Coordinates of C-alpha atoms in Angstrom, one line a residue:
M1 CA -56.8 210.7 -41.4
G2 CA -53.3 210.1 -40.2
T3 CA -51.2 207.0 -40.7
T4 CA -51.9 205.7 -37.1
E5 CA -55.7 206.2 -37.4
A6 CA -55.8 204.6 -40.9
K7 CA -53.8 201.6 -39.7
S8 CA -56.2 201.2 -36.7
D9 CA -59.2 201.4 -39.0
R10 CA -57.8 198.7 -41.4
T11 CA -57.0 196.5 -38.4
M12 CA -60.6 196.7 -37.2
Y13 CA -61.9 195.9 -40.7
R14 CA -59.5 193.0 -41.1
R15 CA -60.3 191.5 -37.7
C16 CA -64.1 191.4 -38.5
L17 CA -63.5 189.8 -41.9
L18 CA -61.0 187.2 -41.0
A19 CA -62.9 186.0 -38.0
L20 CA -65.9 185.2 -40.2
A21 CA -63.7 183.5 -42.8
M22 CA -62.0 181.3 -40.1
A23 CA -65.5 180.5 -38.8
A24 CA -66.4 179.1 -42.2
A25 CA -63.3 176.9 -42.3
T26 CA -64.1 175.4 -38.9
S27 CA -67.8 175.0 -39.6
A28 CA -67.2 172.5 -42.4
A29 CA -65.5 170.1 -40.0
A30 CA -68.1 170.7 -37.3
A31 CA -70.9 169.8 -39.8
Q32 CA -69.6 166.2 -40.0
Q33 CA -69.9 165.8 -36.2
A34 CA -72.9 166.0 -33.9
P35 CA -75.1 169.0 -34.6
A36 CA -74.3 172.1 -32.6
P37 CA -75.3 175.7 -32.6
A38 CA -73.6 177.6 -35.4
Q39 CA -71.2 180.4 -34.4
T40 CA -71.3 183.8 -36.0
A41 CA -67.6 184.1 -35.1
P42 CA -65.2 181.3 -33.9
A43 CA -64.1 180.8 -30.4
P44 CA -60.3 181.4 -29.9
D45 CA -59.9 177.7 -28.8
A46 CA -61.4 176.5 -32.0
L47 CA -59.1 178.7 -34.0
R48 CA -56.0 177.5 -32.3
A49 CA -57.1 173.8 -32.6
S50 CA -58.2 174.0 -36.2
T51 CA -56.0 172.8 -39.0
A52 CA -58.7 173.1 -41.6
I53 CA -57.5 176.3 -43.1
S54 CA -54.0 177.1 -44.4
V55 CA -53.7 180.6 -45.7
K56 CA -50.6 181.2 -47.9
R57 CA -51.3 184.8 -48.9
D58 CA -52.3 187.9 -46.9
L59 CA -54.9 189.1 -49.3
F60 CA -56.0 191.8 -46.9
E61 CA -52.6 193.4 -46.9
E62 CA -52.3 193.0 -50.6
A63 CA -55.5 194.9 -51.2
A64 CA -55.1 197.4 -48.4
H65 CA -52.6 199.6 -50.2
L66 CA -55.0 200.1 -53.1
K67 CA -56.4 203.6 -53.2
N68 CA -60.1 203.0 -53.6
D69 CA -62.9 200.4 -53.4
L70 CA -63.0 199.9 -57.2
A71 CA -59.3 199.1 -57.3
R72 CA -59.7 196.6 -54.5
Y73 CA -62.7 195.0 -56.3
S74 CA -60.7 194.7 -59.5
Y75 CA -57.7 193.2 -57.8
L76 CA -59.7 190.6 -55.8
R77 CA -61.4 189.4 -58.9
E78 CA -58.2 189.3 -60.9
V79 CA -56.2 187.2 -58.4
M80 CA -59.0 184.7 -57.7
P81 CA -57.8 182.1 -60.3
Q82 CA -54.3 182.1 -58.8
L83 CA -55.4 181.2 -55.3
T84 CA -55.4 178.0 -53.3
K85 CA -58.8 176.8 -52.0
D86 CA -58.2 178.3 -48.5
D87 CA -57.0 181.6 -49.9
R88 CA -60.0 181.7 -52.2
L89 CA -62.2 181.5 -49.1
I90 CA -60.6 184.7 -47.8
D91 CA -60.7 186.4 -51.3
Q92 CA -64.4 185.6 -51.7
Q93 CA -65.3 187.2 -48.4
L94 CA -63.2 190.3 -49.1
L95 CA -64.8 190.5 -52.6
A96 CA -68.3 190.2 -51.3
T97 CA -67.8 192.9 -48.7
V98 CA -66.3 195.4 -51.3
E99 CA -69.2 194.5 -53.7
D100 CA -71.6 195.5 -51.0
E101 CA -69.7 198.7 -50.5
L102 CA -69.9 199.4 -54.2
G103 CA -73.7 198.9 -54.5
L104 CA -73.4 195.4 -56.1
Y105 CA -75.8 193.9 -53.5
D106 CA -76.9 190.8 -55.3
E107 CA -73.4 190.0 -56.4
A108 CA -72.2 190.3 -52.7
M109 CA -74.8 187.7 -51.7
L110 CA -73.8 185.3 -54.5
D111 CA -70.1 185.6 -54.0
F112 CA -70.0 185.3 -50.2
P113 CA -68.5 181.9 -49.7
F114 CA -70.6 180.4 -46.9
D115 CA -74.0 180.7 -45.2
N116 CA -73.2 182.6 -42.0
R117 CA -76.8 182.7 -40.7
V118 CA -77.1 181.1 -37.3
Q119 CA -78.4 177.6 -38.1
T120 CA -79.5 176.3 -34.7
P121 CA -82.7 174.3 -35.4
V122 CA -85.8 176.0 -34.0
P123 CA -89.5 175.2 -34.4
L124 CA -91.0 177.6 -36.9
P125 CA -94.0 179.7 -35.9
A126 CA -97.3 178.8 -37.5
A127 CA -99.4 181.4 -39.3
A128 CA -102.4 180.3 -37.3
D129 CA -100.7 181.5 -34.1
W130 CA -98.6 184.5 -35.4
A131 CA -99.2 187.5 -37.6
A132 CA -96.6 189.6 -39.5
A133 CA -96.3 193.3 -38.5
D134 CA -94.1 196.3 -39.5
A135 CA -90.8 195.9 -37.7
A136 CA -90.1 199.6 -37.2
T137 CA -93.5 200.3 -35.7
E138 CA -93.5 197.4 -33.3
I139 CA -89.8 197.9 -32.2
A140 CA -90.5 201.6 -31.4
K141 CA -93.4 200.4 -29.1
L142 CA -91.1 197.9 -27.4
A143 CA -88.4 200.6 -26.9
T144 CA -90.8 203.0 -25.0
D145 CA -89.5 201.9 -21.6
R146 CA -85.9 200.9 -22.6
R147 CA -82.7 202.8 -22.1
I148 CA -80.7 200.7 -24.7
V149 CA -81.8 199.4 -28.1
M150 CA -79.3 197.2 -30.1
I151 CA -79.7 196.0 -33.6
N152 CA -77.3 193.9 -35.6
E153 CA -76.2 193.6 -39.2
A154 CA -74.4 191.2 -41.6
H155 CA -71.5 193.3 -42.8
H156 CA -71.7 192.2 -46.4
D157 CA -75.5 192.5 -46.6
A158 CA -76.7 196.1 -46.7
H159 CA -80.3 194.9 -46.5
T160 CA -79.6 194.6 -42.8
R161 CA -79.3 198.4 -42.6
E162 CA -82.7 199.4 -44.0
L163 CA -84.4 198.9 -40.7
T164 CA -81.9 200.9 -38.7
L165 CA -82.5 203.8 -41.0
A166 CA -86.2 203.5 -40.5
L167 CA -85.8 203.2 -36.7
L168 CA -83.8 206.4 -36.3
P169 CA -86.6 208.9 -36.4
R170 CA -88.9 206.7 -34.4
L171 CA -86.4 206.2 -31.6
R172 CA -85.5 209.9 -31.6
A173 CA -89.2 210.7 -31.1
E174 CA -89.1 208.3 -28.1
G175 CA -86.4 210.3 -26.5
F176 CA -83.2 208.4 -27.6
T177 CA -80.3 210.8 -27.6
Y178 CA -77.2 208.7 -28.6
F179 CA -76.5 206.6 -31.7
A180 CA -73.5 204.3 -31.7
A181 CA -72.2 202.6 -34.9
E182 CA -69.5 199.9 -35.0
A183 CA -68.0 201.1 -38.2
L184 CA -67.1 204.6 -37.0
V185 CA -63.7 205.7 -35.6
N186 CA -63.0 208.5 -33.2
S187 CA -60.4 210.2 -35.4
D188 CA -63.0 212.1 -37.5
T189 CA -63.5 214.9 -35.1
D190 CA -65.4 217.1 -37.6
L191 CA -68.1 214.5 -38.3
M192 CA -70.9 216.1 -36.2
K193 CA -70.1 219.6 -37.5
R194 CA -69.8 218.5 -41.1
G195 CA -73.1 216.6 -41.0
Y196 CA -72.1 213.6 -43.2
P197 CA -69.5 210.9 -43.2
I198 CA -66.4 210.7 -45.5
A199 CA -64.3 207.7 -46.3
S200 CA -62.0 208.3 -43.3
S201 CA -64.9 208.5 -40.9
G202 CA -64.7 204.8 -40.3
S203 CA -63.9 201.3 -41.6
E204 CA -64.6 200.3 -45.2
Y205 CA -68.1 199.1 -44.2
L206 CA -69.0 202.8 -43.9
H207 CA -68.3 203.3 -47.6
E208 CA -71.6 201.5 -48.4
P209 CA -74.3 204.2 -49.2
L210 CA -76.9 203.0 -46.7
Y211 CA -74.4 203.0 -43.9
G212 CA -73.4 206.5 -44.8
Q213 CA -77.0 207.6 -44.9
I214 CA -77.6 206.1 -41.4
I215 CA -74.8 208.3 -40.0
R216 CA -76.1 211.3 -42.0
E217 CA -79.6 210.9 -40.8
A218 CA -78.6 210.3 -37.1
I219 CA -76.8 213.6 -37.2
R220 CA -79.7 215.4 -38.9
L221 CA -82.1 214.1 -36.3
G222 CA -80.0 215.4 -33.4
F223 CA -78.4 212.2 -32.1
K224 CA -75.0 212.5 -30.6
V225 CA -73.1 210.0 -32.7
V226 CA -70.6 207.7 -30.9
A227 CA -67.7 205.5 -32.1
Y228 CA -67.1 202.6 -29.8
E229 CA -64.9 200.0 -31.6
S230 CA -62.1 198.5 -29.5
E231 CA -58.6 198.0 -30.7
A232 CA -58.1 194.8 -28.7
D233 CA -56.9 191.8 -30.7
L234 CA -58.5 189.0 -28.8
L235 CA -62.2 188.5 -29.2
A236 CA -63.0 188.5 -25.5
D237 CA -61.0 191.7 -25.0
R238 CA -62.8 193.3 -27.9
E239 CA -66.2 192.6 -26.5
A240 CA -65.2 194.0 -23.1
G241 CA -63.6 197.0 -24.7
Q242 CA -66.7 197.9 -26.8
A243 CA -68.9 197.6 -23.7
Q244 CA -66.6 199.8 -21.6
L245 CA -66.3 202.4 -24.3
L246 CA -70.1 202.7 -24.7
Y247 CA -70.4 203.0 -20.9
R248 CA -67.7 205.6 -20.7
E249 CA -68.8 207.6 -23.7
V250 CA -72.5 207.6 -22.9
F251 CA -73.8 206.5 -19.5
K252 CA -70.9 207.5 -17.2
N253 CA -71.3 211.2 -18.0
D254 CA -75.0 211.1 -18.8
P255 CA -76.9 208.7 -16.5
K256 CA -80.2 209.6 -18.1
A257 CA -79.0 208.8 -21.6
R258 CA -80.9 206.6 -24.0
L259 CA -78.7 204.7 -26.5
F260 CA -79.4 203.1 -29.9
V261 CA -76.6 200.8 -31.1
H262 CA -75.9 199.4 -34.6
A263 CA -73.5 196.5 -34.3
G264 CA -72.4 193.4 -36.2
Y265 CA -73.7 189.9 -35.7
A266 CA -73.4 188.5 -32.1
H267 CA -72.1 191.6 -30.4
I268 CA -75.8 192.2 -29.5
D269 CA -76.2 188.8 -27.8
K270 CA -77.3 188.9 -24.2
A271 CA -75.9 185.5 -23.4
V272 CA -72.8 183.4 -24.2
G273 CA -72.8 180.8 -27.0
N274 CA -72.5 182.3 -30.4
L275 CA -69.0 183.7 -29.7
G276 CA -67.8 180.6 -27.8
K277 CA -68.7 179.0 -24.5
T278 CA -66.9 181.5 -22.3
I279 CA -66.9 184.8 -24.3
K280 CA -69.4 187.4 -23.0
P281 CA -70.8 189.4 -25.8
M282 CA -70.7 193.2 -25.7
A283 CA -74.4 193.5 -25.0
M284 CA -74.2 191.2 -22.1
Q285 CA -71.3 193.2 -20.6
L286 CA -73.0 196.5 -21.2
K287 CA -76.0 195.3 -19.3
Q288 CA -73.7 194.4 -16.4
L289 CA -72.0 197.8 -16.5
T290 CA -75.2 199.9 -16.7
G291 CA -77.9 197.8 -15.0
F292 CA -80.1 198.4 -18.1
D293 CA -81.4 195.4 -20.0
P294 CA -80.9 196.1 -23.8
L295 CA -83.7 195.5 -26.3
S296 CA -81.8 193.2 -28.6
I297 CA -83.0 192.9 -32.2
D298 CA -81.5 190.2 -34.5
Q299 CA -81.9 190.6 -38.3
T300 CA -79.1 188.4 -39.5
R301 CA -80.8 185.0 -39.4
W302 CA -84.0 185.4 -41.4
R303 CA -82.8 187.0 -44.6
D304 CA -82.4 186.2 -48.3
I305 CA -78.9 185.0 -49.2
G306 CA -79.6 183.9 -52.7
P307 CA -80.9 180.6 -54.2
M308 CA -81.5 178.0 -51.5
P309 CA -83.6 174.8 -51.3
K310 CA -87.2 175.0 -50.3
K311 CA -86.4 173.2 -47.0
D312 CA -84.2 176.2 -46.0
L313 CA -85.7 177.6 -42.8
Y314 CA -85.8 181.1 -44.2
N315 CA -87.7 179.9 -47.3
Q316 CA -90.1 178.0 -45.1
L317 CA -90.7 181.0 -42.9
I318 CA -91.3 183.3 -45.9
A319 CA -93.7 180.8 -47.4
A320 CA -95.8 181.0 -44.2
F321 CA -95.3 184.8 -43.8
P322 CA -94.8 186.4 -47.3
V323 CA -93.6 189.8 -46.0
D324 CA -92.7 192.7 -48.3
K325 CA -90.8 194.9 -45.8
P326 CA -88.8 194.3 -42.6
S327 CA -91.3 192.6 -40.3
V328 CA -91.7 190.9 -36.9
L329 CA -94.2 188.3 -35.8
L330 CA -96.9 189.1 -33.2
S331 CA -98.7 186.4 -31.2
R332 CA -102.4 186.3 -32.1
Q333 CA -103.0 185.3 -28.5
N334 CA -101.2 187.9 -26.4
G335 CA -99.4 190.3 -28.8
S336 CA -95.9 189.2 -27.8
V337 CA -93.1 189.5 -30.4
W338 CA -91.5 186.3 -31.6
A339 CA -87.8 185.6 -30.9
S340 CA -86.2 182.3 -32.1
D341 CA -83.4 182.6 -29.5
P342 CA -85.0 184.5 -26.5
D343 CA -82.0 184.0 -24.3
R344 CA -79.9 186.1 -26.6
H345 CA -82.4 188.3 -28.5
D346 CA -85.8 189.9 -27.7
V347 CA -86.9 190.2 -31.3
D348 CA -86.3 188.4 -34.6
V349 CA -86.7 190.5 -37.8
I350 CA -87.7 188.8 -41.1
L351 CA -86.3 190.5 -44.1
P352 CA -88.2 190.1 -47.4
P353 CA -86.7 188.4 -50.5
S354 CA -84.5 190.7 -52.5
G355 CA -86.2 190.2 -55.9
H356 CA -82.9 189.9 -57.8
Q357 CA -83.9 192.0 -60.9
R358 CA -81.0 194.2 -61.9
R359 CA -80.7 195.5 -58.3
P360 CA -82.7 194.4 -55.2
H361 CA -86.3 195.7 -54.8
W362 CA -85.7 196.8 -51.2
L363 CA -83.5 199.6 -52.4
T364 CA -86.7 201.7 -52.8
L365 CA -86.6 201.8 -49.0
G366 CA -90.4 201.6 -48.7
G367 CA -91.0 203.9 -51.7
T368 CA -88.9 206.8 -50.3
R369 CA -86.4 206.5 -53.2
Q370 CA -86.9 206.6 -56.9
T371 CA -85.0 205.0 -59.7
R372 CA -82.9 206.9 -62.2
V373 CA -81.6 205.0 -65.2
I374 CA -77.8 205.1 -65.8
S375 CA -75.9 203.7 -68.8
S376 CA -72.4 202.4 -69.1
D377 CA -71.9 205.2 -71.7
I378 CA -71.1 207.4 -68.7
C379 CA -67.9 205.3 -68.3
Q380 CA -66.5 206.3 -71.7
R381 CA -65.5 202.7 -72.3
Q382 CA -63.2 202.8 -69.3
L383 CA -64.2 199.6 -67.4
P384 CA -64.8 198.8 -64.7
C385 CA -66.1 202.1 -63.5
V386 CA -68.1 203.2 -60.5
V387 CA -71.0 205.6 -60.9
E388 CA -71.8 207.6 -57.8
A389 CA -74.6 210.0 -56.8
R390 CA -73.6 212.5 -54.1
F391 CA -75.8 215.2 -52.5
A392 CA -75.0 218.4 -54.4
K393 CA -74.2 220.4 -51.2
E394 CA -71.7 217.8 -49.9
G395 CA -68.0 217.4 -50.8
D396 CA -66.5 215.1 -53.3
D397 CA -65.2 212.9 -50.4
A398 CA -68.7 212.4 -49.0
I399 CA -70.1 208.8 -48.8
P400 CA -72.4 208.6 -51.9
A401 CA -76.2 208.4 -51.6
D402 CA -75.9 205.5 -54.1
R403 CA -73.3 203.9 -56.3
Y404 CA -73.1 201.2 -58.9
V405 CA -70.3 199.5 -60.8
F406 CA -70.4 198.8 -64.6
T407 CA -68.2 196.0 -65.8
A408 CA -69.4 195.7 -69.4
N409 CA -70.1 198.1 -72.2
D410 CA -73.6 198.7 -73.6
T411 CA -75.4 198.0 -70.4
M412 CA -77.9 199.8 -68.2
N413 CA -79.0 199.9 -64.6
S414 CA -80.5 202.2 -62.0
L415 CA -79.6 204.4 -59.1
Y416 CA -82.0 204.7 -56.2
L417 CA -82.3 208.3 -55.0
W418 CA -84.3 210.4 -52.6
P419 CA -85.8 213.7 -53.9
G420 CA -83.1 216.3 -54.0
E421 CA -80.1 217.7 -55.9
Y422 CA -77.2 215.5 -56.9
K423 CA -73.8 215.4 -58.5
I424 CA -73.5 212.2 -60.7
S425 CA -69.9 211.2 -61.4
S426 CA -68.0 208.2 -62.9
R427 CA -64.5 207.2 -62.0
D428 CA -62.1 204.4 -63.1
R429 CA -60.1 202.1 -60.9
N430 CA -57.3 204.7 -60.7
D431 CA -59.8 207.1 -59.2
R432 CA -59.7 209.3 -62.3
K433 CA -62.9 211.2 -62.8
L434 CA -64.4 210.4 -66.2
T435 CA -67.6 212.4 -66.3
E436 CA -69.8 214.5 -64.0
H437 CA -73.2 216.1 -64.3
N438 CA -76.0 217.4 -62.1
L439 CA -79.3 215.7 -61.5
T440 CA -82.5 216.8 -59.9
V441 CA -84.9 214.2 -58.4
G442 CA -88.4 215.5 -57.8
G443 CA -91.1 214.1 -55.6
P444 CA -92.9 210.8 -56.1
G445 CA -94.2 210.4 -59.6
S446 CA -91.8 212.9 -61.1

């Protein structure tokens, strides 16, 4: 990747992260006023008017020059005690995001500095009226007569990528031909030919193993993979730019195309509100450009973000519907799918609790992956170190199939791997390879 492309990539990453951090700062003041729908990103007017946040250091730029994810992780942890309260808010968000990219999934949930789930009060469905069902199966049914399907993610929570991975083969079987991912950039012209993403294929979000696997699987299944991120600075222009790029790259040249989009947060909203009173989300604008009503699937609200009181709406919903996989609710009366915000989304997905034992239970991906124990001994007492599993036939720059960071000696954990041949390596914060060996993972029960 050239200097221009790398700078554009970092700008995109920074814009997403800082918008959420600023939203957190403004939400504290808003909470003391009359209740209002929470925003997944702040309206520009709110940002200009707010004096709630005073950032003294540009932590993004400070970390951007570091050569790898582990170096950024180490730096963000080390500078934390030196920071003001407002700078710490930015640091915590950056840290949680890089923890997610390094496979430290529970740590990312605990370190993220605020609850960014939409908190608009809604009446919860009753178990007497609704029944839980497998999300991938039901969404595939709903997609039968749709031209566009959109699903969102929380960027620091890889659990919101499990369902996308499960939907890829189902939607391909339904005739979907294009897959668009927000984290991709156009500069990796060899992506489709190579068959797997590398670090320079997109923003840092793509460094997370499940995101990498989503791209890998989309290519394997025969999707044409599309990058659509806009370089616009203003939020309104970014939403418009994304919609226009999707229209131009997909429907303008292929009017019969069927498109599956993986985006962040409120980009998939079909009405204004969560991005501000006047900003039209990308999904809303793409509908206007194409004439096709997207099937919009939200999975950022009903998810486990760590210890919360029993009165938390997610905990109440899980108590009524104790699901163990990504699920939707079907009406017992007419079979319709529940949506808590039907103006903006067609489907609400409920993600099960993570489990929080070493690493989250959901990493088995419905039993398709097996655990392989790893020990900090592989780090040769050079800590912290990242342990990565790459498919044996892919290059050393491939996004790993799984990765984990050891921060203490004499500890153990597990990698989650599909059946296949792997190269297992460990590296220190200077990207120096410490060890490498081959590993074969057999079928279930091996």
